[in-house]
Coordinates of N, CA, C and O in Angstrom, one line a residue:
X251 N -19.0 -4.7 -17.4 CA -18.4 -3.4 -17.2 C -18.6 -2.4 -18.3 O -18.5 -2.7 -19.5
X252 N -18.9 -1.1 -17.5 CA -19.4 -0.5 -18.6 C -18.5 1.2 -18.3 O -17.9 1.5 -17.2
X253 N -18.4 2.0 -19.2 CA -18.0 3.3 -19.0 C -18.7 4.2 -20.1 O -18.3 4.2 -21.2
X254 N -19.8 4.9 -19.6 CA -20.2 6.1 -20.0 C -19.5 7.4 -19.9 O -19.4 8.0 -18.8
X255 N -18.9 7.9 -21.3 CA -19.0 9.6 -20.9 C -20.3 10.2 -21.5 O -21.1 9.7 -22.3
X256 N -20.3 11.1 -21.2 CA -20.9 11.9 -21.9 C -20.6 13.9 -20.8 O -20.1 14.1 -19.6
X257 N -21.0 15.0 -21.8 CA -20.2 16.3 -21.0 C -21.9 16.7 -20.4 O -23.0 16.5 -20.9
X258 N -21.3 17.5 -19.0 CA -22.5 17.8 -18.5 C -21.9 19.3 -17.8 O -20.9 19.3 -17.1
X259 N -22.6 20.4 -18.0 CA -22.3 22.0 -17.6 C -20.6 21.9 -18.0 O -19.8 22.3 -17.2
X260 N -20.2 21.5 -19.1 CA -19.0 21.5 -19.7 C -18.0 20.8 -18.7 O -17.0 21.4 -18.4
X261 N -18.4 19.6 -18.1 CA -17.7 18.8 -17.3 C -17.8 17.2 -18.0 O -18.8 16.5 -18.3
X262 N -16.4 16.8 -18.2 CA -16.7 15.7 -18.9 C -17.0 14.4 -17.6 O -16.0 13.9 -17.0
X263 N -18.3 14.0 -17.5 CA -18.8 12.9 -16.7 C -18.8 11.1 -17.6 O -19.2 10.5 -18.6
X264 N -17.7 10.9 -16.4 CA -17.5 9.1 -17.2 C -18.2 8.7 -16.1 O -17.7 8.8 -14.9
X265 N -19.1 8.2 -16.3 CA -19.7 7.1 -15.1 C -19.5 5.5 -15.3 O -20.0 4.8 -16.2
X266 N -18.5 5.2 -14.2 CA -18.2 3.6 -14.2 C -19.3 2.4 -13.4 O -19.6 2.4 -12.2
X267 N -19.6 1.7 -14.3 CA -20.5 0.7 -13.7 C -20.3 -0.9 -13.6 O -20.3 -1.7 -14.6
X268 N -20.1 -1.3 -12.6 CA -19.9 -2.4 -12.1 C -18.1 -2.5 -11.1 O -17.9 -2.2 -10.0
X269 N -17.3 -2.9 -12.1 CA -15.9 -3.1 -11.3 C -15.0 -2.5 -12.2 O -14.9 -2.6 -13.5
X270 N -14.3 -1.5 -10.8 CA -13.2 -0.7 -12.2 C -11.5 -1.6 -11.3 O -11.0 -1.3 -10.2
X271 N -11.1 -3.1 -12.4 CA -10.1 -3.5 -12.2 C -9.4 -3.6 -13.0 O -9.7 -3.0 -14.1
X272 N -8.2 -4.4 -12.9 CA -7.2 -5.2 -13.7 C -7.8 -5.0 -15.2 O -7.4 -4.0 -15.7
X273 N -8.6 -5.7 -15.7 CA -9.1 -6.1 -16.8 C -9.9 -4.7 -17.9 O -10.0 -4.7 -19.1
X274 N -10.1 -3.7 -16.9 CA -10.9 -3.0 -17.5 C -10.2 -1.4 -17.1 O -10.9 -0.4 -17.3
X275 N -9.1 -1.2 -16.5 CA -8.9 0.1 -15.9 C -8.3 0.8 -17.3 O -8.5 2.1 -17.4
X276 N -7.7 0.0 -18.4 CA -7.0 0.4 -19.6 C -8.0 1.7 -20.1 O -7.9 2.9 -20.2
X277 N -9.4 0.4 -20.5 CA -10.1 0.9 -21.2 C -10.7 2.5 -20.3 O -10.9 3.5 -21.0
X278 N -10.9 2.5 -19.0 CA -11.4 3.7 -19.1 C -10.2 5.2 -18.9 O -10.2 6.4 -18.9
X279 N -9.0 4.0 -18.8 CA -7.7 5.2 -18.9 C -7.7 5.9 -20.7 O -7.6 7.0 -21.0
X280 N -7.7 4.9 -21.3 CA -8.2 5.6 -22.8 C -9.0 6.4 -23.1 O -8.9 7.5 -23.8
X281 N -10.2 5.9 -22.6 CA -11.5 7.2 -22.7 C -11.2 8.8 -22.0 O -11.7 9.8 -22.6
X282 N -10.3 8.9 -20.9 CA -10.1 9.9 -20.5 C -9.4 10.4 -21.1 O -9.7 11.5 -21.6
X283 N -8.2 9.9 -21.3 CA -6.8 10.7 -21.9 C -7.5 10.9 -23.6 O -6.9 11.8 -24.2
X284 N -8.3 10.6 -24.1 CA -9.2 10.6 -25.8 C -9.3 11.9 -25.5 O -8.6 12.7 -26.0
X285 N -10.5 12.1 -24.3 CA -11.6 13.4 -24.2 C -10.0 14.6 -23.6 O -10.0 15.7 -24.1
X286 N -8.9 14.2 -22.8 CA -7.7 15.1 -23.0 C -7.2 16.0 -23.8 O -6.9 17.1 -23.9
X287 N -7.4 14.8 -24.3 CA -6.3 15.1 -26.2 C -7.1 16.0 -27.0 O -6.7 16.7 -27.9
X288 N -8.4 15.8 -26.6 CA -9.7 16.7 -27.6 C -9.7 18.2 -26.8 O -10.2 19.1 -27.5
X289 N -9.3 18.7 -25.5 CA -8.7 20.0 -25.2 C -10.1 20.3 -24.2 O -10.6 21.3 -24.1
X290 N -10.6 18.4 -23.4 CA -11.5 18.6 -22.0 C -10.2 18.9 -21.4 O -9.1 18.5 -21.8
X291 N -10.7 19.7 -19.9 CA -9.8 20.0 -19.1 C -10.4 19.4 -17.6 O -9.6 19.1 -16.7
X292 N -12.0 19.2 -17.4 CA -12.5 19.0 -16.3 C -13.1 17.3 -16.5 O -13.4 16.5 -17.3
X293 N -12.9 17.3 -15.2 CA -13.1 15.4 -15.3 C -14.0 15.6 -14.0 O -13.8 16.5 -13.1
X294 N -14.9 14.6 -14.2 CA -15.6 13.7 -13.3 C -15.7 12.2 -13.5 O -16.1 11.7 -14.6
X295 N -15.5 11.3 -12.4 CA -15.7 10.0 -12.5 C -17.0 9.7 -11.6 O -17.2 10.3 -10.5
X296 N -17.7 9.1 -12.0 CA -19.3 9.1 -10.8 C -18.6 7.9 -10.7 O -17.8 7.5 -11.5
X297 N -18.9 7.0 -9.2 CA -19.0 5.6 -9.3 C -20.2 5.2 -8.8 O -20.1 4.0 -8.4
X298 N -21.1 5.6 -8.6 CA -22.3 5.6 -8.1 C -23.4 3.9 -8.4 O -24.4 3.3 -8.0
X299 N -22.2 3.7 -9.6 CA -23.0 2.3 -9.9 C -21.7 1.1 -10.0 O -21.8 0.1 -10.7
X300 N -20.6 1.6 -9.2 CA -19.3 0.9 -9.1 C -19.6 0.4 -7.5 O -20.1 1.0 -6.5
X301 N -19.2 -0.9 -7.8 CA -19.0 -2.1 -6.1 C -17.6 -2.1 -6.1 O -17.2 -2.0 -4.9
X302 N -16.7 -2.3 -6.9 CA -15.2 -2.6 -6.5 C -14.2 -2.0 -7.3 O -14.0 -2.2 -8.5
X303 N -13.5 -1.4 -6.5 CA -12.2 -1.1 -7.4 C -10.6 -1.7 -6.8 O -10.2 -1.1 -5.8
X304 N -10.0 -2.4 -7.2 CA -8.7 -2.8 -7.4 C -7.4 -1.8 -7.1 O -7.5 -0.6 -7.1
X305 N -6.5 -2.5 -7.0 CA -5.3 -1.6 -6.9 C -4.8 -0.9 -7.7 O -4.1 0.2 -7.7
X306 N -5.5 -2.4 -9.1 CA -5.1 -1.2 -10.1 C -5.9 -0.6 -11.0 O -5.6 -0.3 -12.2
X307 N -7.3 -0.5 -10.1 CA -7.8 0.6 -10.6 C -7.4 1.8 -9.8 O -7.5 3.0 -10.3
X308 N -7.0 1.5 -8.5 CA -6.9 2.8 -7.6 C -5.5 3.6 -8.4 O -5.5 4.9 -8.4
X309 N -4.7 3.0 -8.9 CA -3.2 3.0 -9.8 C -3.8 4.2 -10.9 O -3.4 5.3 -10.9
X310 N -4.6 3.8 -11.8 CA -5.0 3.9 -12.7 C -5.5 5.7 -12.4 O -5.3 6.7 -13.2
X311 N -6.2 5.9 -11.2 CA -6.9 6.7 -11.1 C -6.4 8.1 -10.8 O -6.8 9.3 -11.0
X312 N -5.0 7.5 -10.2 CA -3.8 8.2 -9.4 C -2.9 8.5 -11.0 O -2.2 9.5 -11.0
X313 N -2.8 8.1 -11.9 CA -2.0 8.2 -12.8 C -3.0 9.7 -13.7 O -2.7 10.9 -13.8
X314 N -4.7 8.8 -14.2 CA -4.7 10.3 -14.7 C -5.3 11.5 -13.6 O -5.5 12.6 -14.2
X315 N -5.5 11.5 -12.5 CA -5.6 12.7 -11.6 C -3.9 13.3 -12.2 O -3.9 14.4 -12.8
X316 N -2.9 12.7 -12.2 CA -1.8 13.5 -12.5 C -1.8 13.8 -14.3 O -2.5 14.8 -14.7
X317 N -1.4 13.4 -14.7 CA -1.6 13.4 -16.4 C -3.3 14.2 -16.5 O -4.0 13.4 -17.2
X318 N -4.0 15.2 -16.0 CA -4.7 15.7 -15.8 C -4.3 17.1 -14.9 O -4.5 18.2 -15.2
X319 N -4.1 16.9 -14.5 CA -3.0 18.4 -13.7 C -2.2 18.7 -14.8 O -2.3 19.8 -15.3
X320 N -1.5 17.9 -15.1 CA 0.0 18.7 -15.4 C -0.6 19.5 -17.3 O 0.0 20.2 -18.0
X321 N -2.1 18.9 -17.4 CA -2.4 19.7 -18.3 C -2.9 20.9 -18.0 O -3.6 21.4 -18.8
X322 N -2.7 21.4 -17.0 CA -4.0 21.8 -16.2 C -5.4 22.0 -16.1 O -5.9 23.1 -16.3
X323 N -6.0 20.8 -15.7 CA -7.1 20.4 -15.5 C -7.6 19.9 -14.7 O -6.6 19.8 -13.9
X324 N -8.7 19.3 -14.2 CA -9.3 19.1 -12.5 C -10.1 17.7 -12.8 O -10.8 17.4 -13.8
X325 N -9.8 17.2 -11.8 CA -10.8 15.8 -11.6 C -11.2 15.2 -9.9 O -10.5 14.8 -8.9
X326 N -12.9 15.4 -10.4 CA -13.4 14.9 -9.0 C -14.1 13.8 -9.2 O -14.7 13.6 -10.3
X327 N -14.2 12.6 -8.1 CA -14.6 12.0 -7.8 C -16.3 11.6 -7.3 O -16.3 12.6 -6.6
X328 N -17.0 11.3 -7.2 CA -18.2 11.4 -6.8 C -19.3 10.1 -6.5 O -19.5 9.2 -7.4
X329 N -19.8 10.1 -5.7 CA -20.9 8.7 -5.5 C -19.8 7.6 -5.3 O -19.8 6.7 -6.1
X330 N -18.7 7.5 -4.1 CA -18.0 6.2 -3.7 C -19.3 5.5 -2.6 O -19.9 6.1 -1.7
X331 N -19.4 3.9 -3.0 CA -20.1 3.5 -1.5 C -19.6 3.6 -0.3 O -18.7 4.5 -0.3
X332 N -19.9 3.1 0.8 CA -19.2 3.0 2.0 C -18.3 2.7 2.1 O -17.4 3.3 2.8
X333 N -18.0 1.5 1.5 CA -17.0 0.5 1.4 C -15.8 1.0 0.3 O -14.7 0.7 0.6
X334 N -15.9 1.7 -0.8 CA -15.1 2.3 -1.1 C -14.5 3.7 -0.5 O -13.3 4.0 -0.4
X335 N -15.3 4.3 -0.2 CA -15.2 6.0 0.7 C -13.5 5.4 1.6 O -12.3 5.7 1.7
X336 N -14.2 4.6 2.0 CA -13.2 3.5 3.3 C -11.8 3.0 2.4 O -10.7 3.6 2.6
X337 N -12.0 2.3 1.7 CA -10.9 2.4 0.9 C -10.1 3.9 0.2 O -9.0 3.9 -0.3
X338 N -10.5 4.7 0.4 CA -9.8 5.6 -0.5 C -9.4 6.6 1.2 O -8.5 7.4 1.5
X339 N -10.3 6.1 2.0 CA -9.8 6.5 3.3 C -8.2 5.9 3.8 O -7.2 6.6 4.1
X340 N -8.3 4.8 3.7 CA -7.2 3.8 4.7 C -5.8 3.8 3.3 O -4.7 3.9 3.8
X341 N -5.8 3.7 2.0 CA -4.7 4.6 1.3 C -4.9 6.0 1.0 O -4.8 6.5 -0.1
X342 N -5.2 6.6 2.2 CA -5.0 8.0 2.2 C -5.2 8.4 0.7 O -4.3 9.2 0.4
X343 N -6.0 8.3 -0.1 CA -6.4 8.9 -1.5 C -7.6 10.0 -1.4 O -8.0 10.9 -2.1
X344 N -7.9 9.5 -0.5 CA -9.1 10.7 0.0 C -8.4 12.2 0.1 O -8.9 13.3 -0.1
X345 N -7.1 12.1 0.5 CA -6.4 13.7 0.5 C -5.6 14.0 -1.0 O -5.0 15.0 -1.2
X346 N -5.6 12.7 -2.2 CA -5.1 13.7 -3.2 C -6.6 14.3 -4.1 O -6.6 15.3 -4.7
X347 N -7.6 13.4 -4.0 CA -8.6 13.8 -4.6 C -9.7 14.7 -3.9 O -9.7 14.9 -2.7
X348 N -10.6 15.2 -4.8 CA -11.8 16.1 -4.3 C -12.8 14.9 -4.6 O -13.3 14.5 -5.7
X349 N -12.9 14.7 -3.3 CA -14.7 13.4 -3.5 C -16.1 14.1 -3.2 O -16.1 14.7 -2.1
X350 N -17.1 14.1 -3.8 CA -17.7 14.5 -3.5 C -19.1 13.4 -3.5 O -19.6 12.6 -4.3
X351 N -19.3 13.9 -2.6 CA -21.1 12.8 -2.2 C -22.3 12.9 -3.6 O -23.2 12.0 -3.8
X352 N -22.2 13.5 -4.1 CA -23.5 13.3 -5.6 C -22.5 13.9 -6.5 O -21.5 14.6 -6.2
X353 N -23.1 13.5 -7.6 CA -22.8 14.1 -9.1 C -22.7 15.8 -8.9 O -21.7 16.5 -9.1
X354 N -23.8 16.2 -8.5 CA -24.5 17.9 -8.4 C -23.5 18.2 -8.1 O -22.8 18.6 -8.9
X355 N -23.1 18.1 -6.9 CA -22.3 18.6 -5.7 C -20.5 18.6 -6.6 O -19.6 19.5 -6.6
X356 N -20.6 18.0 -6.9 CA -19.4 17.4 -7.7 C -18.9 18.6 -8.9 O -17.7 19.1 -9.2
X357 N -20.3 18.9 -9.6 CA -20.4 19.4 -10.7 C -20.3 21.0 -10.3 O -19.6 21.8 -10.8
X358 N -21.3 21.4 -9.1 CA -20.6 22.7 -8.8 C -19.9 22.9 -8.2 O -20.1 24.0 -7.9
X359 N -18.9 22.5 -7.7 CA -17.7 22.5 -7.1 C -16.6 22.9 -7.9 O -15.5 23.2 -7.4
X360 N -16.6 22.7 -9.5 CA -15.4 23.3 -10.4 C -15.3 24.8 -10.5 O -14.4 25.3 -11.2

């Protein structure tokens, strides 16, 4: 499990790779709220190279989409597989977030 940030068109992009669960959701809750505290406002999560996410990664995700607002700041989603698109369909998470199908798409959309 891996979590890249790095900022792209002044959008901080964390791309999660492999499984965002139990074991590892801390660690990328830290990297975001870090790049927060440093006075990013814009989030992107790619999962484009993510197969599974957990409840409590889905927890996790839902916690800083909020602690992200109430700074006010924005976070989109981008590159879910089918199988996740579906998951964030059937707990209705698909209507608190903005998903978008590629990174690009994702990136101009702020």
């Amino acid at each position: 499990m891996n979590f890249q940030v790095k900022k792209q068109n002044g959008v901080t992009v964390v791309a999660v790779e492999g499984q965002l669960i139990v074991g590892n959701r801390q660690e990328l809750k830290q990297k975001v709220l870090d790049e927060l505290e440093k006075g990013e406002r814009r989030f992107l999560i790619d999962f484009s190279k993510t197969g599974y996410i957990d409840s409590s990664g889905l927890g996790v995700l839902v916690s800083l989409s909020k602690k992200i607002r109430e700074q006010g700041g924005e976070l989109r989603l981008a590159n879910l597989n089918e199988d996740l698109r579906t998951l964030f369909e059937l707990t209705k998470l698909d209507t608190l977030f903005q998903i978008a199908e590629s990174r690009e798409q994702a990136l101009a959309s702020f």
